[in-house]
Short mmCIF file of C-alpha atoms in Angstrom, two decimals:
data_model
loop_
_atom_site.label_atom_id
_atom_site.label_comp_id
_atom_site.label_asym_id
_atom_site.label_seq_id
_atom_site.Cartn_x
_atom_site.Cartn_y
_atom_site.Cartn_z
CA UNK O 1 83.77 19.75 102.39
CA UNK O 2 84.65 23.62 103.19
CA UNK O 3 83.08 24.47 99.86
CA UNK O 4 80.35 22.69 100.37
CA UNK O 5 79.28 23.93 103.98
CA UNK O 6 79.74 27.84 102.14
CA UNK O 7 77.21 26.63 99.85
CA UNK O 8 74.73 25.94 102.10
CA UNK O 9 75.34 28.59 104.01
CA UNK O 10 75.00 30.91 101.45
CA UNK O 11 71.81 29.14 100.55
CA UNK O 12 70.25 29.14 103.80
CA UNK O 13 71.52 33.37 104.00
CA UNK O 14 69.45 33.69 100.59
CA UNK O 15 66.27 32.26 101.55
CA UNK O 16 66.44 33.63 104.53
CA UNK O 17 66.44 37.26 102.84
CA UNK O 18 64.26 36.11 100.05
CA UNK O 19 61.41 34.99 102.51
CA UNK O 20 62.27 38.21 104.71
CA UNK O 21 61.09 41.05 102.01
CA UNK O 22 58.24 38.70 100.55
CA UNK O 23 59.92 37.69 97.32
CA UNK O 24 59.60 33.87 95.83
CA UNK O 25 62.66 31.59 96.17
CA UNK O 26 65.02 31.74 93.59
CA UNK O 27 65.02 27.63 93.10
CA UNK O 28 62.34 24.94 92.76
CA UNK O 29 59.70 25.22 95.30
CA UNK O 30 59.23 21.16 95.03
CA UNK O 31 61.58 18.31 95.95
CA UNK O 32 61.03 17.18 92.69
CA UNK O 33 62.77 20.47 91.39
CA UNK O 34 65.52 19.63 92.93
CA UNK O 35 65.66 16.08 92.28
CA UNK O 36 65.76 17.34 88.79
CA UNK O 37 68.45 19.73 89.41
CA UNK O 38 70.30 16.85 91.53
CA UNK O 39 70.08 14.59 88.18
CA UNK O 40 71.42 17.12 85.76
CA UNK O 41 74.61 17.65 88.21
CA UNK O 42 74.77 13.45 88.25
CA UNK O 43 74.19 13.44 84.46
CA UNK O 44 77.05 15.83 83.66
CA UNK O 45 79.35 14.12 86.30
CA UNK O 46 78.52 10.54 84.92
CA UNK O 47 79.14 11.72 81.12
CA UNK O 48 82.73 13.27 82.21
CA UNK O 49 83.42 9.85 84.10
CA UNK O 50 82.51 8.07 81.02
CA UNK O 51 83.74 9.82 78.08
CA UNK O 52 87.66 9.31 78.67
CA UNK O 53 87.13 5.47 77.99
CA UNK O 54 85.80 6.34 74.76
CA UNK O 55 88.09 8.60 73.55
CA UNK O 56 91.06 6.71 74.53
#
């Protein structure tokens, strides 16, 4: 849970900056952008949940 409070931290640091010198945020400026990114992470975690019943 550590890691995952660092992360957002981190994120929130970034946009912060980002927004303070006028640049564009490095990540998808829509929910849907990062429902997207959200589904690839699922995707990959589902497929490496799956897999070892196969290959067994």
């Amino acid at each position: 849970m550590q890691e995952v409070f660092l992360a957002l931290l981190a994120g929130l640091v970034v946009g912060f900056l980002f927004a303070l010198i006028k640049l564009p945020i490095p990540a998808p400026p829509a929910l849907s952008g990062v429902m997207g990114i959200v589904g690839i992470f699922i995707g990959y975690k589902l497929y490496q949940w799956i897999m070892p019943f196969f290959q067994s």
